mmCIF file of C-alpha atoms and ligand atoms in Angstrom:
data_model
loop_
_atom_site.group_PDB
_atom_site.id
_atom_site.type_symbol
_atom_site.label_atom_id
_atom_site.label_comp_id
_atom_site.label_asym_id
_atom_site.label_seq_id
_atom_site.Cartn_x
_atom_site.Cartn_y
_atom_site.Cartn_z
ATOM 1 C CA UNK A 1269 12.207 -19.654 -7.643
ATOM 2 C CA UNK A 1270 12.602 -18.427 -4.226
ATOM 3 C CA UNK A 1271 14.160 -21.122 -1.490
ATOM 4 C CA UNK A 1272 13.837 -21.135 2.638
ATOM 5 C CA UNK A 1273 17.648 -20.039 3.684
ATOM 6 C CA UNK A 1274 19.003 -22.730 6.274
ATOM 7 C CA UNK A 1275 18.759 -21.697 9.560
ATOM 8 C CA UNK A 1276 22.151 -20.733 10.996
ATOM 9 C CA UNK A 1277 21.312 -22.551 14.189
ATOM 10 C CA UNK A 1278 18.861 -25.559 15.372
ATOM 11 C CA UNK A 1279 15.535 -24.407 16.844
ATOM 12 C CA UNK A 1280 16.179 -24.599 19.837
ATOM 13 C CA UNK A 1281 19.215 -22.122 20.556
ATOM 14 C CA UNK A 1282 17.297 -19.359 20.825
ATOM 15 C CA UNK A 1283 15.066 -20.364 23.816
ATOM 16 C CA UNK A 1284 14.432 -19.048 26.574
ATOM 17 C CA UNK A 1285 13.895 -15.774 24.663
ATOM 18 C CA UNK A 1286 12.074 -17.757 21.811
ATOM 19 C CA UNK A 1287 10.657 -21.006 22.102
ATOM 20 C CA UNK A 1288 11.598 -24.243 19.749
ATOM 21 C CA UNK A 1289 7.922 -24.184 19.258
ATOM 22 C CA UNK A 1290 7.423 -20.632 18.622
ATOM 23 C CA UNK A 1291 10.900 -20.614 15.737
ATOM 24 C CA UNK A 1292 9.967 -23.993 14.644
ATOM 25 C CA UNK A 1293 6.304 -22.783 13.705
ATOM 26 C CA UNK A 1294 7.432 -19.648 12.894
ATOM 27 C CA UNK A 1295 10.550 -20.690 10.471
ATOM 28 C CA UNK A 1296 8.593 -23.662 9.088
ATOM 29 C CA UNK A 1297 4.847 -22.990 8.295
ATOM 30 C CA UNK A 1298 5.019 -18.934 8.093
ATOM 31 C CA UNK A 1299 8.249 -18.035 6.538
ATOM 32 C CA UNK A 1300 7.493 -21.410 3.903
ATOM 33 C CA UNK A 1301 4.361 -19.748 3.464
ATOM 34 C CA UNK A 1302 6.207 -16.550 2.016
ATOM 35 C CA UNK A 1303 8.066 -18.657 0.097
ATOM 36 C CA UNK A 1304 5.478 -20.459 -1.646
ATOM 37 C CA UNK A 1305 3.242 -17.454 -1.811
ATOM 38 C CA UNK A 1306 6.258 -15.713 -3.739
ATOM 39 C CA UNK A 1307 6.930 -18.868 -6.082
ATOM 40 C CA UNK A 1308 2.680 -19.221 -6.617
ATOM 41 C CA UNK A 1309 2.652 -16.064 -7.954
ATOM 42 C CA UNK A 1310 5.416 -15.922 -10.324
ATOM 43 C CA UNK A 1311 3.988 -19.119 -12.037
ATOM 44 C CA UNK A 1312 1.223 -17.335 -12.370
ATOM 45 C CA UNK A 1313 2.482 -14.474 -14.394
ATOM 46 C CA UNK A 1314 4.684 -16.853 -16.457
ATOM 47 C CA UNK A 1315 1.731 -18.436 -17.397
ATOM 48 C CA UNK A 1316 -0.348 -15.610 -18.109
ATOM 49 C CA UNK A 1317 2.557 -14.143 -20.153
ATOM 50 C CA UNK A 1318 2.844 -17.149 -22.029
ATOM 51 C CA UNK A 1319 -1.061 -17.479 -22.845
ATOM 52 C CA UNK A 1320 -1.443 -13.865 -23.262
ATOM 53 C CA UNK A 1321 -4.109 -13.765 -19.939
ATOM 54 C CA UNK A 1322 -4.785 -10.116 -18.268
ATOM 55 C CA UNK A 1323 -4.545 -10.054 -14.706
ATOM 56 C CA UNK A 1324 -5.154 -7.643 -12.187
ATOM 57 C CA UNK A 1325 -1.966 -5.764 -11.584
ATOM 58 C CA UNK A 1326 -2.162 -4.119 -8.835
ATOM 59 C CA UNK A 1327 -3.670 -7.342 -7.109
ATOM 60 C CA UNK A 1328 -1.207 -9.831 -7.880
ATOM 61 C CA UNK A 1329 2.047 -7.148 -7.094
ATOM 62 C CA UNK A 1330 0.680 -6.597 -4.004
ATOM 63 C CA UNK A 1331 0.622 -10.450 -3.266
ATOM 64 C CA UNK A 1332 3.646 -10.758 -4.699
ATOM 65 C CA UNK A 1333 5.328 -7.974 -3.013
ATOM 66 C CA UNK A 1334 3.644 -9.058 0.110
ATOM 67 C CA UNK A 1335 5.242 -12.424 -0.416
ATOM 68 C CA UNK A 1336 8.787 -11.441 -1.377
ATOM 69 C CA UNK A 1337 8.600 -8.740 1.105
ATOM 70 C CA UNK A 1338 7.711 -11.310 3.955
ATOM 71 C CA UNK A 1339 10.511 -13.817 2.321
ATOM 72 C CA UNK A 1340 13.376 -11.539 3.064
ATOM 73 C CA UNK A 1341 12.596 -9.920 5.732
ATOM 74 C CA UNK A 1342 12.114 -13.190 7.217
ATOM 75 C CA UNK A 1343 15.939 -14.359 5.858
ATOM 76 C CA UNK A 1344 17.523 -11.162 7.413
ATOM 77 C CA UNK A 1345 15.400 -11.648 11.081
ATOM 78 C CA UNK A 1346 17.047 -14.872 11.015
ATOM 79 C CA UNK A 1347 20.344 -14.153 10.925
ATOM 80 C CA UNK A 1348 20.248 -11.266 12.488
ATOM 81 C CA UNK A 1349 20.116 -13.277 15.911
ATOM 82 C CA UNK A 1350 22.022 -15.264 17.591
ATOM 83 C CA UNK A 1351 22.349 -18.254 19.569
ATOM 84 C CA UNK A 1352 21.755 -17.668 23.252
ATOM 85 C CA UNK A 1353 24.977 -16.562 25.058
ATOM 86 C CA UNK A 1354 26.283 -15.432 21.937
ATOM 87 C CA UNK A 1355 23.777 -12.089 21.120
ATOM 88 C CA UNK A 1356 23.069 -9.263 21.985
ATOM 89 C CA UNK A 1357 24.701 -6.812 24.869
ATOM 90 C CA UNK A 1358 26.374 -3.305 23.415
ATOM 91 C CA UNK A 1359 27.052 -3.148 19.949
ATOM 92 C CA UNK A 1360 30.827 -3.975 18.926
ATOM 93 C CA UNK A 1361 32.592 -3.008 15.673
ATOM 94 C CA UNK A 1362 31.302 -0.438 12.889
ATOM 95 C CA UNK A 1363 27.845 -0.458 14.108
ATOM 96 C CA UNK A 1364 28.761 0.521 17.486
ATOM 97 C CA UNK A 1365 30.490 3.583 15.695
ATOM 98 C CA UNK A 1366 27.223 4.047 13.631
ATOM 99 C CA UNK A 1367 24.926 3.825 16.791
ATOM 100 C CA UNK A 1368 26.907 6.350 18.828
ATOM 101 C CA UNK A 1369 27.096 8.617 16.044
ATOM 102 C CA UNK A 1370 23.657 8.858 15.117
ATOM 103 C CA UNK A 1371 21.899 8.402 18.437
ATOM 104 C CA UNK A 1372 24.548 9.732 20.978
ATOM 105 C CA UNK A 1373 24.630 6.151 22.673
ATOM 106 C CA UNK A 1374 23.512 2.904 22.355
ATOM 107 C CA UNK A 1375 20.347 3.081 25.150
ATOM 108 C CA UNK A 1376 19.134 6.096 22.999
ATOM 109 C CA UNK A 1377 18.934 3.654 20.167
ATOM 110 C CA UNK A 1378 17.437 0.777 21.854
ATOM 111 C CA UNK A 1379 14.842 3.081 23.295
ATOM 112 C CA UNK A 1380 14.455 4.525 19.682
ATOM 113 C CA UNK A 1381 13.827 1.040 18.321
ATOM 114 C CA UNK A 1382 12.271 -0.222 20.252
ATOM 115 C CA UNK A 1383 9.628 2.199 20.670
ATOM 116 C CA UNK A 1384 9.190 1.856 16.868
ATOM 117 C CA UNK A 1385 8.726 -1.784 17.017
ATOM 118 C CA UNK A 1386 5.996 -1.223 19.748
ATOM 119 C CA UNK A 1387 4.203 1.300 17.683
ATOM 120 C CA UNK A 1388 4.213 -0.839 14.393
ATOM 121 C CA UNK A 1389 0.373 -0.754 13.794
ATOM 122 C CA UNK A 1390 -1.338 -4.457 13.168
ATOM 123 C CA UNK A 1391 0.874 -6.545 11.500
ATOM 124 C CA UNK A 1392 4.930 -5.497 10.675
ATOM 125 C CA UNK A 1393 8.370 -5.060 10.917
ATOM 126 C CA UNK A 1394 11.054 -2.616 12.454
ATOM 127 C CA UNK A 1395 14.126 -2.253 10.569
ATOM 128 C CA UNK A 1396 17.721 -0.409 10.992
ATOM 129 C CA UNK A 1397 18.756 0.638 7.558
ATOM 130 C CA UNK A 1398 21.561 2.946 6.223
ATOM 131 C CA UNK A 1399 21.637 5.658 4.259
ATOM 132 C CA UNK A 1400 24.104 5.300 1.544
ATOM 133 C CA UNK A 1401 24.045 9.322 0.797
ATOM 134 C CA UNK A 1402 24.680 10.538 3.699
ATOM 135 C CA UNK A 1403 26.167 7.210 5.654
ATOM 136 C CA UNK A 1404 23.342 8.092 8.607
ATOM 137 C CA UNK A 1405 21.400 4.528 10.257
ATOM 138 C CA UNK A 1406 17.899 5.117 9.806
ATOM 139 C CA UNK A 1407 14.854 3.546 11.715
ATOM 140 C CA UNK A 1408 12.175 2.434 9.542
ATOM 141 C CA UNK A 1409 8.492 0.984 10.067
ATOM 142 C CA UNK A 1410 8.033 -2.651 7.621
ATOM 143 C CA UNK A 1411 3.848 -2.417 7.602
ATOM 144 C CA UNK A 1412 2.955 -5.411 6.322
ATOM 145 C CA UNK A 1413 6.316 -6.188 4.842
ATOM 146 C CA UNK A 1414 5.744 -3.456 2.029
ATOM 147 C CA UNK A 1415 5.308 0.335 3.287
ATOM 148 C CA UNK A 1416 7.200 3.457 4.309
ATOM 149 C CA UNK A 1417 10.219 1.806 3.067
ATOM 150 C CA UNK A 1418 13.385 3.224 2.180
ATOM 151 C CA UNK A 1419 14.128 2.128 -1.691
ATOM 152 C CA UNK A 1420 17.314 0.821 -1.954
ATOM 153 C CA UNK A 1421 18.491 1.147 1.406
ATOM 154 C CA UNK A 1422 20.407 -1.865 2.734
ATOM 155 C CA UNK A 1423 19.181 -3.155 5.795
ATOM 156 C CA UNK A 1424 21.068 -4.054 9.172
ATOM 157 C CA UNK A 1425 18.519 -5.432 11.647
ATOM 158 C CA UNK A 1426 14.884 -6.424 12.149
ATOM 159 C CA UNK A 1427 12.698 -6.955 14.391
ATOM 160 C CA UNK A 1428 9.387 -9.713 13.673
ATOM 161 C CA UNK A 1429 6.374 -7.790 15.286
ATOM 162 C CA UNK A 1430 3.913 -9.405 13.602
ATOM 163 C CA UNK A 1431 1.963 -11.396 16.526
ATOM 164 C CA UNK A 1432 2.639 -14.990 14.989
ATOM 165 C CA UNK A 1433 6.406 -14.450 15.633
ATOM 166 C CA UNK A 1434 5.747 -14.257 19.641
ATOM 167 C CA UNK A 1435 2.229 -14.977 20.535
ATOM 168 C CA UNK A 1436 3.007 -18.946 21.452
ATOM 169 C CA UNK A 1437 5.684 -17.427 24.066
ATOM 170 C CA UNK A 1438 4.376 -13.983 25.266
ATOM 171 C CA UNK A 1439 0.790 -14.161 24.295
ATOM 172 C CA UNK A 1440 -0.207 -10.779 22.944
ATOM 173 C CA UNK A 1441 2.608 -9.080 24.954
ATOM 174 C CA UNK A 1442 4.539 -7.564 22.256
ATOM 175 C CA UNK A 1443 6.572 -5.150 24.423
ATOM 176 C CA UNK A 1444 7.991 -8.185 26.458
ATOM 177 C CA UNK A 1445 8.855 -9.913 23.474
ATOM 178 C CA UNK A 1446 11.056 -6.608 22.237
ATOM 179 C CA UNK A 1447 12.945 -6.690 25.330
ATOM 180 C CA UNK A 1448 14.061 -10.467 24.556
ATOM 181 C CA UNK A 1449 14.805 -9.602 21.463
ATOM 182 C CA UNK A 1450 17.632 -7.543 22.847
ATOM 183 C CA UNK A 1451 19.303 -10.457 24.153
ATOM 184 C CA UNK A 1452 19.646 -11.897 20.884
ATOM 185 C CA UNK A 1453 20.867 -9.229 18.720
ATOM 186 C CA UNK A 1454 23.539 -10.512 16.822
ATOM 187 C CA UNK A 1455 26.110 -7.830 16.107
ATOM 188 C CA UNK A 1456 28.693 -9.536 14.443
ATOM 189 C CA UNK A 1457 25.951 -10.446 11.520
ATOM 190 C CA UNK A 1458 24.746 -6.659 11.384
ATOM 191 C CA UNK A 1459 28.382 -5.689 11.117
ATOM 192 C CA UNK A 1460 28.911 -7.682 8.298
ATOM 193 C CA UNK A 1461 25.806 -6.037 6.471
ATOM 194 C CA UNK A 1462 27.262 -2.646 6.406
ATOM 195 C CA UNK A 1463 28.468 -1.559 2.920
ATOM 196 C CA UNK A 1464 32.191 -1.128 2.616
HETATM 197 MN MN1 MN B 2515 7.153 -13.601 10.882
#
């Protein structure tokens, strides 16, 4: 069974940049509904396991992957913020180190990103992941929470670009809603992400 992670602050500390009505919605119907999505379908294939029913593979992983997939990248948005005041500004610690090395400096990489997370087409995510082979950050694009993802990589940020994470706030102005992200980027979080 899959559970909603506590929030690590109350729904209001993120505002102005994100509403308590835009996180409360957000955190309480859509993330729950990943959650119970993810839970719904693993019933279901204990039950048809146990009673020896076919289903249609490819159907139900996709839902499931679509639901699991939405249920942690969900967990990781939230704490990958922080409470106004407290986020975002230059990147301290490791990731700072990571961020110069790969981009040059850290408004390369905030261009970088965000220009990802604009371009995410329909519904999605963009991600900063690392590469444990080479030890390189790596931007990704989350399409619908399952696509072009890097298998195994371990993720340090994301970005929510589907439009129910900022329409009550910015209406469909994603781009605006990307540049208040920036404000509450919580490094300290991503830092502790990074593998030792
Ligand atoms: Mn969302």
């Amino acid at each position: 069974m899959y559970t909603m992670p506590p929030l690590p602050y109350d729904f209001k500390a993120l505002e102005p940049f994100i509403s308590e009505q835009q996180l409360t919605i957000h955190y309480q119907k859509h993330h729950q509904a990943y959650v119970n999505g993810a839970n719904a379908i693993l019933e279901k294939l204990d039950k048809a396991r146990k009673e020896g029913i076919d289903l249609d593979m490819k159907a139900t992983l996709k839902e499931l992957s679509w639901n699991v997939g939405g249920h942690m990248m969900h967990s990781f948005f939230w704490a990958n913020l922080a409470p106004k005041g407290k986020g975002g500004g230059a990147p301290t610690g490791k990731i700072a180190d990571l961020i110069k090395g790969e981009f040059g400096s850290y408004e390369r990489f905030k261009k970088e990103f965000t220009q990802t997370a604009a371009s995410v087409e329909g519904s999605g995510w963009a991600a900063l992941c690392l590469c444990l082979k080479t030890g390189r950050p790596l931007i990704m694009q989350v399409e619908k929470h399952n696509v072009n993802v890097y298998p195994s990589f371990p993720i340090l940020m994301v970005v929510d670009v589907f439009e129910h994470a900022y329409y009550l706030d910015y209406k469909n102005d994603r781009a605006k809603f990307i540049e208040a992200f920036w404000n509450l980027v919580n490094w300290e979080a991503i830092n502790a992400r990074i593998p030792r």
